[in-house]
Short mmCIF file of C-alpha atoms and ligand atoms in Angstrom, two decimals:
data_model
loop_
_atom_site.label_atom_id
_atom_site.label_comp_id
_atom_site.label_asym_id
_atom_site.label_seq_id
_atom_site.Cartn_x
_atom_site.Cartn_y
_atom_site.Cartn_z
CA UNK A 20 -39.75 -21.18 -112.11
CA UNK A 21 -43.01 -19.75 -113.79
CA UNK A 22 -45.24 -23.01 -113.20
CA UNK A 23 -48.92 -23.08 -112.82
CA UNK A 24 -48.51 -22.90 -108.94
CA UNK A 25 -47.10 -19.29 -109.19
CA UNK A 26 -48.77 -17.62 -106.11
CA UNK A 27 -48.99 -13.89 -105.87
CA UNK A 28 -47.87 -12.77 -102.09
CA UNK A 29 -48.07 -9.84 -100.26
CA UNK A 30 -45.32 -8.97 -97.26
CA UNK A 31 -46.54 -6.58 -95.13
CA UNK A 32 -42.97 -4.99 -93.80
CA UNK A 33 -41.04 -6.67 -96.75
CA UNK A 34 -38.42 -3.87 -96.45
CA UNK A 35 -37.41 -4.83 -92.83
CA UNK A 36 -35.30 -7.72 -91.49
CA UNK A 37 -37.45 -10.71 -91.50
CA UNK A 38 -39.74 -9.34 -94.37
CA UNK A 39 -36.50 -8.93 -96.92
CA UNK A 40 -35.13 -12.84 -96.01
CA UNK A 41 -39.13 -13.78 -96.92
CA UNK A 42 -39.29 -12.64 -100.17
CA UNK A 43 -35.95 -13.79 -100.96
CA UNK A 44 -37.28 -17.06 -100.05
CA UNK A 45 -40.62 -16.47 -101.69
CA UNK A 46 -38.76 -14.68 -104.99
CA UNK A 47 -36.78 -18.03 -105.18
CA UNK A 48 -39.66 -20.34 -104.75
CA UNK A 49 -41.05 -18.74 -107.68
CA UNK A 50 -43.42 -16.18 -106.77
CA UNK A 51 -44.94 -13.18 -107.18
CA UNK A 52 -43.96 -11.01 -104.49
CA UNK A 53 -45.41 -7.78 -103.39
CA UNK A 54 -43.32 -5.63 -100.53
CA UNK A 55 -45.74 -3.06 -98.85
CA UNK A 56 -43.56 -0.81 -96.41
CA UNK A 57 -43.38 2.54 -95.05
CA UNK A 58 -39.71 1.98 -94.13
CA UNK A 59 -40.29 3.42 -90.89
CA UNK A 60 -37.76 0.53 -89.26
CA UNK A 61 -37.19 -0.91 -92.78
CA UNK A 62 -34.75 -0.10 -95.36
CA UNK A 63 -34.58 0.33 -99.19
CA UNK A 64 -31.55 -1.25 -99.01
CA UNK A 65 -33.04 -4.46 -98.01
CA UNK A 66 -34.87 -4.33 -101.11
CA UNK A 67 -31.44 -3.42 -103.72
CA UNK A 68 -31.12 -7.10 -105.09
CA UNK A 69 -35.01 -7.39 -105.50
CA UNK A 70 -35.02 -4.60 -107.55
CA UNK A 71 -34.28 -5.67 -110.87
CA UNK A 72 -36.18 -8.98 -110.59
CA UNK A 73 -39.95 -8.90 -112.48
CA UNK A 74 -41.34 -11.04 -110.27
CA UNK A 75 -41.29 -8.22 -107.23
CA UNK A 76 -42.48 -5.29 -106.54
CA UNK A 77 -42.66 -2.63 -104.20
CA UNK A 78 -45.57 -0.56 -102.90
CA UNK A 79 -44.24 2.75 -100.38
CA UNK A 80 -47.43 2.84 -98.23
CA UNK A 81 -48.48 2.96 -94.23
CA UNK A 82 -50.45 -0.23 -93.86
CA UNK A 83 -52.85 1.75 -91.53
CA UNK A 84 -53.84 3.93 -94.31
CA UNK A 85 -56.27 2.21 -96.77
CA UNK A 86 -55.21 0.10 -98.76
CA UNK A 87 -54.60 -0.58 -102.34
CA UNK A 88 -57.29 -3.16 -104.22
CA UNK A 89 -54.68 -5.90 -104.41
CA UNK A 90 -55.15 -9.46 -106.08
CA UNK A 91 -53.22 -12.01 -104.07
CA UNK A 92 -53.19 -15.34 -102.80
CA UNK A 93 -51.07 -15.41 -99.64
CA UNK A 94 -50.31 -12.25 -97.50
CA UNK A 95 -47.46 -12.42 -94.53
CA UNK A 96 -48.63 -9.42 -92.60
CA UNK A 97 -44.99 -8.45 -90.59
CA UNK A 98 -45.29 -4.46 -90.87
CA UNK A 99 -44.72 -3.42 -87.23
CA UNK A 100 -41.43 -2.15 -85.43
CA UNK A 101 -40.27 -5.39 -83.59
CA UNK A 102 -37.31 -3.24 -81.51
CA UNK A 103 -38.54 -1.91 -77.88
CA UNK A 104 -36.51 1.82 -78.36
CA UNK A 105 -38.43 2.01 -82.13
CA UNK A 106 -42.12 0.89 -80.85
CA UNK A 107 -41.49 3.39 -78.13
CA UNK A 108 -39.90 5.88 -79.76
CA UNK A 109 -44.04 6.77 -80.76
CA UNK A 110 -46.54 3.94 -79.08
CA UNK A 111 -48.84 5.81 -80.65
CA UNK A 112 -47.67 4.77 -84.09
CA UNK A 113 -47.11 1.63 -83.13
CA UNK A 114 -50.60 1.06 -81.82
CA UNK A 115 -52.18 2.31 -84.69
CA UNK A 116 -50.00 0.28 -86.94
CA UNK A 117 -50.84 -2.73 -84.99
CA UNK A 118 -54.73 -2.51 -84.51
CA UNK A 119 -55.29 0.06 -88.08
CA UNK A 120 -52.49 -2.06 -90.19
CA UNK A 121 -54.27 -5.60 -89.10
CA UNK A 122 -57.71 -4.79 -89.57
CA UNK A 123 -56.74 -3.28 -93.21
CA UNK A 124 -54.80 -6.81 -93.49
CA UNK A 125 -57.29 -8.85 -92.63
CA UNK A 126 -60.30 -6.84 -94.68
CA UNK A 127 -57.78 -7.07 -97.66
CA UNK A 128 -57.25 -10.98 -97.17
CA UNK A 129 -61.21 -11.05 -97.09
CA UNK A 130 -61.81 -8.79 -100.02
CA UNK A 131 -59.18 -10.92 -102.33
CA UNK A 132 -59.70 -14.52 -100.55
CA UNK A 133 -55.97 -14.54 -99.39
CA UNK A 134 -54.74 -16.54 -96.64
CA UNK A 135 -53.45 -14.44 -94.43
CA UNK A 136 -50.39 -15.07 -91.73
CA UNK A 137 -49.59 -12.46 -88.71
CA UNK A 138 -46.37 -12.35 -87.51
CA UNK A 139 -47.09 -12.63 -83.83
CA UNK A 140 -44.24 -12.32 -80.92
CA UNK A 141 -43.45 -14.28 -77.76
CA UNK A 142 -44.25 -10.49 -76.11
CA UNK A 143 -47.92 -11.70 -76.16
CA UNK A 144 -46.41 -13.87 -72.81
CA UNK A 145 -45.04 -11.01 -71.07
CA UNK A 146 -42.73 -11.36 -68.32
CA UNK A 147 -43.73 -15.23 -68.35
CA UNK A 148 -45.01 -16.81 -64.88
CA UNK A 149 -44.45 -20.74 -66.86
CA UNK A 150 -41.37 -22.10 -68.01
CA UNK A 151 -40.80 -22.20 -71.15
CA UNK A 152 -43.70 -21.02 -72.74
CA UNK A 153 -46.14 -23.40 -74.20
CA UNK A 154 -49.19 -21.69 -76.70
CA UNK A 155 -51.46 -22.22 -74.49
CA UNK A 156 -50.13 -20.29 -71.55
CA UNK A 157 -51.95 -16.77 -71.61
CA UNK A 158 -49.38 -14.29 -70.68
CA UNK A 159 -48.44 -12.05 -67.60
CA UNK A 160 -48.45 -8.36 -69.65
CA UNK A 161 -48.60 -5.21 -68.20
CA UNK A 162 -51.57 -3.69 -70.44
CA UNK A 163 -50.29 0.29 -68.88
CA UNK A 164 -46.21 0.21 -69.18
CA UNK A 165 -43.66 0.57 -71.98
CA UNK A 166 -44.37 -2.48 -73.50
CA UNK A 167 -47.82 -2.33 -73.90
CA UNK A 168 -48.25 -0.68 -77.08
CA UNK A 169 -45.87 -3.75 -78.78
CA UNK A 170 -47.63 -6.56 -76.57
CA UNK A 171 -50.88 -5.10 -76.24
CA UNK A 172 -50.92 -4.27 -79.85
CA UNK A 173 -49.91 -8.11 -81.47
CA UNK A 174 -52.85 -9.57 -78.42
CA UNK A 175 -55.21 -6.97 -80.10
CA UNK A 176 -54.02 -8.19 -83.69
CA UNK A 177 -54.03 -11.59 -82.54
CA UNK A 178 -58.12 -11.52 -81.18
CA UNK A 179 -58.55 -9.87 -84.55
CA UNK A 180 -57.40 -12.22 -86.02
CA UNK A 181 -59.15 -14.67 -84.45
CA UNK A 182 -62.61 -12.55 -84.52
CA UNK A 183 -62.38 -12.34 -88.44
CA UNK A 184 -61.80 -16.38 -89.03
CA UNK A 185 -64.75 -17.16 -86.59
CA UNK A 186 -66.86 -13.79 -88.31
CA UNK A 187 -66.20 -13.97 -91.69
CA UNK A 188 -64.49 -17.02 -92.46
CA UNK A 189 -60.72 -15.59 -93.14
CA UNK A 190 -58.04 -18.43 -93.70
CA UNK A 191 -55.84 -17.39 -90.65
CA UNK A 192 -51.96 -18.52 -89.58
CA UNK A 193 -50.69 -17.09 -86.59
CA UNK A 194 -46.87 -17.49 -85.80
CA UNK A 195 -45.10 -16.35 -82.28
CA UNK A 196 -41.88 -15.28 -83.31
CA UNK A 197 -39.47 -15.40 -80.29
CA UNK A 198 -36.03 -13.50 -80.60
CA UNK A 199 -34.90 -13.76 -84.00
CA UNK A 200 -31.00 -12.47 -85.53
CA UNK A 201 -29.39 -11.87 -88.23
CA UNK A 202 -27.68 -10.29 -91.62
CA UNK A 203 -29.63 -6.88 -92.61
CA UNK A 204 -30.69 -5.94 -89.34
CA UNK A 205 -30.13 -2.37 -89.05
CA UNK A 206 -26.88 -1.43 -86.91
CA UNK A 207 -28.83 1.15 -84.99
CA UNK A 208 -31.76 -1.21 -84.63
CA UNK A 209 -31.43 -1.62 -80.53
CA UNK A 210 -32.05 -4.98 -80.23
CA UNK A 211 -29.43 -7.39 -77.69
CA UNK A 212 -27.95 -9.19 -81.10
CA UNK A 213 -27.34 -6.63 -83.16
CA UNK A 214 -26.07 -4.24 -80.40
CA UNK A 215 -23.40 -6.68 -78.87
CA UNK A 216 -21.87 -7.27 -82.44
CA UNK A 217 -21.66 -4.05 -83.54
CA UNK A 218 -20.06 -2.51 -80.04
CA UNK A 219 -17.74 -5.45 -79.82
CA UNK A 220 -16.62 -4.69 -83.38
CA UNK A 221 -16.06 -1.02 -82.72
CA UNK A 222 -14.56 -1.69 -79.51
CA UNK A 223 -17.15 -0.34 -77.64
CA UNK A 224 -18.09 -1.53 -74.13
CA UNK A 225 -20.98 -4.27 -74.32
CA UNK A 226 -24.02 -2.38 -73.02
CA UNK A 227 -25.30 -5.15 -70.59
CA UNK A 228 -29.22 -3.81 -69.21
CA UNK A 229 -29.21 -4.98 -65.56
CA UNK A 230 -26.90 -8.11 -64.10
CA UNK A 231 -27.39 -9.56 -67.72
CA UNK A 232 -28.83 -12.75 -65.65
CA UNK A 233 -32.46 -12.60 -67.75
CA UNK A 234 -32.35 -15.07 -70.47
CA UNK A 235 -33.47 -15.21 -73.74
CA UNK A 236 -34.09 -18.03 -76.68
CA UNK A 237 -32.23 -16.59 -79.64
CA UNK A 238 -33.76 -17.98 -83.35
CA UNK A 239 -31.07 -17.47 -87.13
CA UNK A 240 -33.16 -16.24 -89.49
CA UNK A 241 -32.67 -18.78 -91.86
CA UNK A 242 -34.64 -21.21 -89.30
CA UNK A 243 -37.35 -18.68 -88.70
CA UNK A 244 -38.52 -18.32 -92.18
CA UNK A 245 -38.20 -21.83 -93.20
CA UNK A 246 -41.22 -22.03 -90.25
CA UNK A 247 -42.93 -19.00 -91.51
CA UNK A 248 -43.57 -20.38 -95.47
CA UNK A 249 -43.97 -24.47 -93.61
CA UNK A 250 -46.76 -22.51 -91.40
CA UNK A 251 -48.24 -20.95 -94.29
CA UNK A 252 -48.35 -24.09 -95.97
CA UNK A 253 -49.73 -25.91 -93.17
CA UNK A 254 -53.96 -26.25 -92.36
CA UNK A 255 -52.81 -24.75 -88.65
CA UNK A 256 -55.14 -21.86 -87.51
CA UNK A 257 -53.94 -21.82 -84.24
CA UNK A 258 -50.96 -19.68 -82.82
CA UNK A 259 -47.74 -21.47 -82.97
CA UNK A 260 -44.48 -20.60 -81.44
CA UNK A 261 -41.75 -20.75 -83.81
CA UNK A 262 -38.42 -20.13 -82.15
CA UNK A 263 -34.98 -21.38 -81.17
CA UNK A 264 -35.72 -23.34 -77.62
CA UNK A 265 -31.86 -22.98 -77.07
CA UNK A 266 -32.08 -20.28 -73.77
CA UNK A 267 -28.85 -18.29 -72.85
CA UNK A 268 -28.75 -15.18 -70.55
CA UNK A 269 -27.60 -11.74 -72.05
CA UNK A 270 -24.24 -12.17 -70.25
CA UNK A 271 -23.78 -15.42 -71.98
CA UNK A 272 -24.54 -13.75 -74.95
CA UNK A 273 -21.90 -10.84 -74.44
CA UNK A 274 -19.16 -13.17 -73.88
CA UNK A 275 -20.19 -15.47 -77.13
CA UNK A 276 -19.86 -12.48 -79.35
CA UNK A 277 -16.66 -10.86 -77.49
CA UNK A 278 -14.88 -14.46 -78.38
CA UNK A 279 -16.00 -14.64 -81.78
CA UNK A 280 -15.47 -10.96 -82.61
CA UNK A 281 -12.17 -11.26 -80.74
CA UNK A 282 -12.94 -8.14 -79.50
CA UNK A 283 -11.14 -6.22 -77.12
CA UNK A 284 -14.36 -4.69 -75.81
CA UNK A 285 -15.11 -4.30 -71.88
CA UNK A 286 -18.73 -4.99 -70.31
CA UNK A 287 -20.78 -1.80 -69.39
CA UNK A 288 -23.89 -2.13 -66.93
CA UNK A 289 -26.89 0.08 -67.93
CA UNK A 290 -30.54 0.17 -65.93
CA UNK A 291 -32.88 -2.71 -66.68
CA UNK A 292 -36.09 -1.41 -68.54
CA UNK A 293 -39.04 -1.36 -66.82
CA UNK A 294 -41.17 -4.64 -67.62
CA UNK A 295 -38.37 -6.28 -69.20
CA UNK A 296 -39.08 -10.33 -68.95
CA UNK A 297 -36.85 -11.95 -66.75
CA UNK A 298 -36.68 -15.39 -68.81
CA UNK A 299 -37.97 -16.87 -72.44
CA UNK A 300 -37.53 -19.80 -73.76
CA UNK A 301 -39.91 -21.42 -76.41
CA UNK A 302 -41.90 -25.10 -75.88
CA UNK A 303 -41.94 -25.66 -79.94
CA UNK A 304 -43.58 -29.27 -79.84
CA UNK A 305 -46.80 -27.86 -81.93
CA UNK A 306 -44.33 -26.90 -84.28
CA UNK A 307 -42.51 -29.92 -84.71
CA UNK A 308 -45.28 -31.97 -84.43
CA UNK A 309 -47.52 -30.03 -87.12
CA UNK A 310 -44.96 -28.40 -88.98
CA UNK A 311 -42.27 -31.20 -88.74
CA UNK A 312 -40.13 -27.80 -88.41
CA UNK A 313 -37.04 -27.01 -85.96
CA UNK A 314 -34.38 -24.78 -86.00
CA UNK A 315 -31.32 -26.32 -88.16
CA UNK A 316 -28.66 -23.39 -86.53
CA UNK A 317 -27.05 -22.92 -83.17
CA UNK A 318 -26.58 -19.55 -81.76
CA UNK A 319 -22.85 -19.94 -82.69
CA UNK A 320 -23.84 -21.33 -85.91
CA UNK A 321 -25.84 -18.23 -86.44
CA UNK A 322 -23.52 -15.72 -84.63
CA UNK A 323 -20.87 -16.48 -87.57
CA UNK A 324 -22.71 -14.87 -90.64
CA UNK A 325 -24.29 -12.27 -88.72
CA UNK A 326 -20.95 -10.82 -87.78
CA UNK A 327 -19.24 -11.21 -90.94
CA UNK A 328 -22.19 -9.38 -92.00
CA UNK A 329 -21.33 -6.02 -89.67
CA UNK A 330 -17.99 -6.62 -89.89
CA UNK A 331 -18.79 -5.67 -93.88
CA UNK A 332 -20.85 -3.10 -92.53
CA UNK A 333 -18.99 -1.57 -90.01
CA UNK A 334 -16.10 -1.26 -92.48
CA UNK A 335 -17.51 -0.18 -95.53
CA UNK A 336 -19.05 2.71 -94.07
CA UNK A 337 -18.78 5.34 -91.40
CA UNK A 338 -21.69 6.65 -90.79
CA UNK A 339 -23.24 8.49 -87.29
CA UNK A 340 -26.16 5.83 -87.47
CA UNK A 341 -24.20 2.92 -86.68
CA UNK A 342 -24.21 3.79 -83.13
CA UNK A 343 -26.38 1.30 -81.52
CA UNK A 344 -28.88 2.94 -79.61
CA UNK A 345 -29.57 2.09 -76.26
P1 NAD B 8 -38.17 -4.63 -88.62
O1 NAD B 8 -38.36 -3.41 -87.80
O2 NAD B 8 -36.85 -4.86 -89.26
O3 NAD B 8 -39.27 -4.74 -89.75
C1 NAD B 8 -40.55 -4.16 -89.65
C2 NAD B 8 -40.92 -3.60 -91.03
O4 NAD B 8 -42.25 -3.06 -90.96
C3 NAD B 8 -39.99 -2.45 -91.44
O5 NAD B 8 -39.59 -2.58 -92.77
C4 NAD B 8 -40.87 -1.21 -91.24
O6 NAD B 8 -40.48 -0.13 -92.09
C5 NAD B 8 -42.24 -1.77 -91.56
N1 NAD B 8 -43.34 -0.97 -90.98
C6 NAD B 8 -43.45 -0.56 -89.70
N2 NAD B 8 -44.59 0.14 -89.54
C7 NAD B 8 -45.20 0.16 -90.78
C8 NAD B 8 -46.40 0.72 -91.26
N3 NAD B 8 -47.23 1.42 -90.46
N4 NAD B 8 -46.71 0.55 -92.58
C9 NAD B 8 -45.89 -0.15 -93.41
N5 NAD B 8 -44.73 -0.71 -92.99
C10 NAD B 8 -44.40 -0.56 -91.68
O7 NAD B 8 -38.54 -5.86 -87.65
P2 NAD B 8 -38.45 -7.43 -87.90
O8 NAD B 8 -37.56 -8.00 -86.88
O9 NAD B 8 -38.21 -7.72 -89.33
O10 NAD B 8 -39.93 -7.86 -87.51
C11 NAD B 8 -40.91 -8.15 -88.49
C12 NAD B 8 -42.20 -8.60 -87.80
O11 NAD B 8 -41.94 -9.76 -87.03
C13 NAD B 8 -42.80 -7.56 -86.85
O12 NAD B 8 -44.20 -7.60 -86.96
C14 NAD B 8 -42.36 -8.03 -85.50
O13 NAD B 8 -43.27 -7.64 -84.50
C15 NAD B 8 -42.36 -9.54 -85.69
N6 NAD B 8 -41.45 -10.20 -84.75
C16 NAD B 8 -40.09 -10.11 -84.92
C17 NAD B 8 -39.25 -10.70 -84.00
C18 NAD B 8 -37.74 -10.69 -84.14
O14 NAD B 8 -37.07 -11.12 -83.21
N7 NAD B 8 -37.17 -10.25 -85.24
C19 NAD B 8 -39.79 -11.34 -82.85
C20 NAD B 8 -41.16 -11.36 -82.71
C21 NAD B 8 -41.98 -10.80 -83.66
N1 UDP B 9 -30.41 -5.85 -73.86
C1 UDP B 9 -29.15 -5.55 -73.33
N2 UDP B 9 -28.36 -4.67 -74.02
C2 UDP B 9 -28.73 -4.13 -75.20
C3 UDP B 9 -30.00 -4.45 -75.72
C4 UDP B 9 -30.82 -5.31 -75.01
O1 UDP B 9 -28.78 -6.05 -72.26
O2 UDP B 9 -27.93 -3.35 -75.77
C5 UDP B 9 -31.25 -6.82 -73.12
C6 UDP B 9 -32.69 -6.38 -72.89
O3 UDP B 9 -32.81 -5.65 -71.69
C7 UDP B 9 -33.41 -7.72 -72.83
C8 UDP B 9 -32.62 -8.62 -73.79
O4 UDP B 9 -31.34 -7.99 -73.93
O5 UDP B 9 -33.31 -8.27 -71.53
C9 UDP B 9 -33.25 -8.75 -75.15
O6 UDP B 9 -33.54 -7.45 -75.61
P1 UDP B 9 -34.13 -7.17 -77.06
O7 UDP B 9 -34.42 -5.72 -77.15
O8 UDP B 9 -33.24 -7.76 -78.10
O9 UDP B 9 -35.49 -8.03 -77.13
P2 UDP B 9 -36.72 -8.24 -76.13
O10 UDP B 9 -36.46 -7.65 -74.79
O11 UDP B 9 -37.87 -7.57 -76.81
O12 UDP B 9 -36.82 -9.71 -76.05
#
């Protein structure tokens, strides 16, 4: 499709998990679609089947560097590492990519007269003190821990956010993403999903953190960015939570991916990090009310293709980095 409503959209972090599923989405909609990454999490890769396609286009740049003088309609601003051991590995970076990289964002969205979306996180409620989390609950976050630089960083990007709409008039969407899965995560990426499936199908003991009682609300990607482009779309300049309200513990998890990998894999305790939220679970009635948007796939639903995806991984390649890291 080449028709007159041809958009030209920027994703920030196009080269990582969520960003490569949205241009897909946006590449098969019919758009222009512009991938600016740094591929510090990301991977070309993600990017192979784009390659060839003349609608997309890639641009190998730190989004808290200046930026290039784009013309664009729409950017999805997602560049950030989402997994705690990378946006610890230097909070540093990942400060300066969250507070540098948004203001850039937004002055670009201002500059070109883009609408602008910031992929937000359920981290801005912390180790939540109400059950399940509605937007207008204002967090528990430690603003001094190991977390801070991620949560800290998307509040600060978030109140920018904010500050620029009610300054200078920028057409803002904020989503809260809560845990989302799926194909073309990185094996070594760290996070619970991705870890479980890829030590079950090595035969690796499932590295549980604490007594695997904390829960957590676990979104397919499929769901997640059919809310991303229906929040885009919307007139919503208000956070909204988009997420799967489903809520298992970890240990629930383990065993749901032992029994579909039929694994032979045993369960391995490791310490709980610090500040680690002890429950999450998503209210998503703004979304379905002013979206008209819930999640389609159950986590076994979801569990299926992201498997068979590092099952394909797993055994087309042998590599030291699929090691998940803990
Ligand atoms: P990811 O790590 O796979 O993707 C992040 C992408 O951003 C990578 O391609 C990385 O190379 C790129 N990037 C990082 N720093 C950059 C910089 N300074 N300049 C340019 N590119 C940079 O993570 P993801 O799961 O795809 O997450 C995407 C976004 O969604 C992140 O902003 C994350 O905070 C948010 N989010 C994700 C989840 C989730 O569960 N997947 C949950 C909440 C929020
Ligand atoms: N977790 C775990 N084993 C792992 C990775 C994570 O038990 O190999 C736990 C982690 O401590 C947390 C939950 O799983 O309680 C989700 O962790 P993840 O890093 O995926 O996301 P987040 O904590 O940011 O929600």
């Amino acid at each position: 499709m080449h028709s007159s409503c041809q958009k030209t959209i920027l994703v920030t972090g196009g080269a990582g998990f969520l960003g490569s599923h949205l241009c897909d989405r946006l590449l098969r909609e019919g758009h222009k679609v512009i991938s600016l990454d740094n591929f510090h999490t990301g991977s070309r890769l993600n990017h192979r089947h784009q390659a060839s396609n003349p609608d997309f286009e890639l641009i190998e740049a730190d989004v808290a560097d200046p930026l290039p003088d784009l013309r664009i309609d729409e950017i999805y601003h997602l560049a950030c590492p989402a997994s705690p051991p990378h946006y610890q590995e230097s909070p540093v970076t990942t400060l300066r990519t969250s507070l540098l990289g948004t203001l850039n964002a937004l002055n670009l969205a201002m500059q070109t007269g883009a609408r602008i979306l910031l992929a937000s996180t359920s981290e801005v409620y912390g180790d939540p003190l109400v059950h399940p989390q509605r937007e207008d609950y204002w967090g528990n976050v430690n603003s001094f821990g190991e977390r801070a630089c991620y949560d800290e960083g998307k509040r600060a990007a978030e109140a920018l956010f904010h500050a620029h709409a009610a300054e200078r008039g920028v057409d803002i969407r904020i989503a809260r993403i809560f845990n989302t899965y799926g194909p073309r995560m990185q094996p070594d990426d760290g996070r619970v999903v991705s870890n479980f499936v890829v030590e079950a199908l090595q035969g690796l003991p499932i590295t549980i953190y604490g007594d695997g009682s904390q829960t957590r609300s676990f979104c397919y990607v499929d769901d997640l960015v059919e809310g991303l482009v229906r929040l885009m779309a919307s007139d919503v300049r208000t956070p909204v939570n988009l997420g799967n309200p489903g809520e298992f513990s970890v240990s629930e998890l383990a065993a749901m991916v032992v029994a579909m990998t039929g694994s032979q894999s045993s369960i391995s305790h490791l310490p709980l990090p610090s500040d680690d939220p002890r429950r999450r679970r998503p209210d998503i009635s703004k979304a379905q009310l002013l979206l008209d948007w819930k999640p389609a796939f159950s986590l076994e639903a979801g569990l299926g293709p992201t498997i068979a995806y590092f099952r394909d991984v797993v055994s087309s390649q042998d590599r030291p980095s699929l090691q998940p890291v803990a």
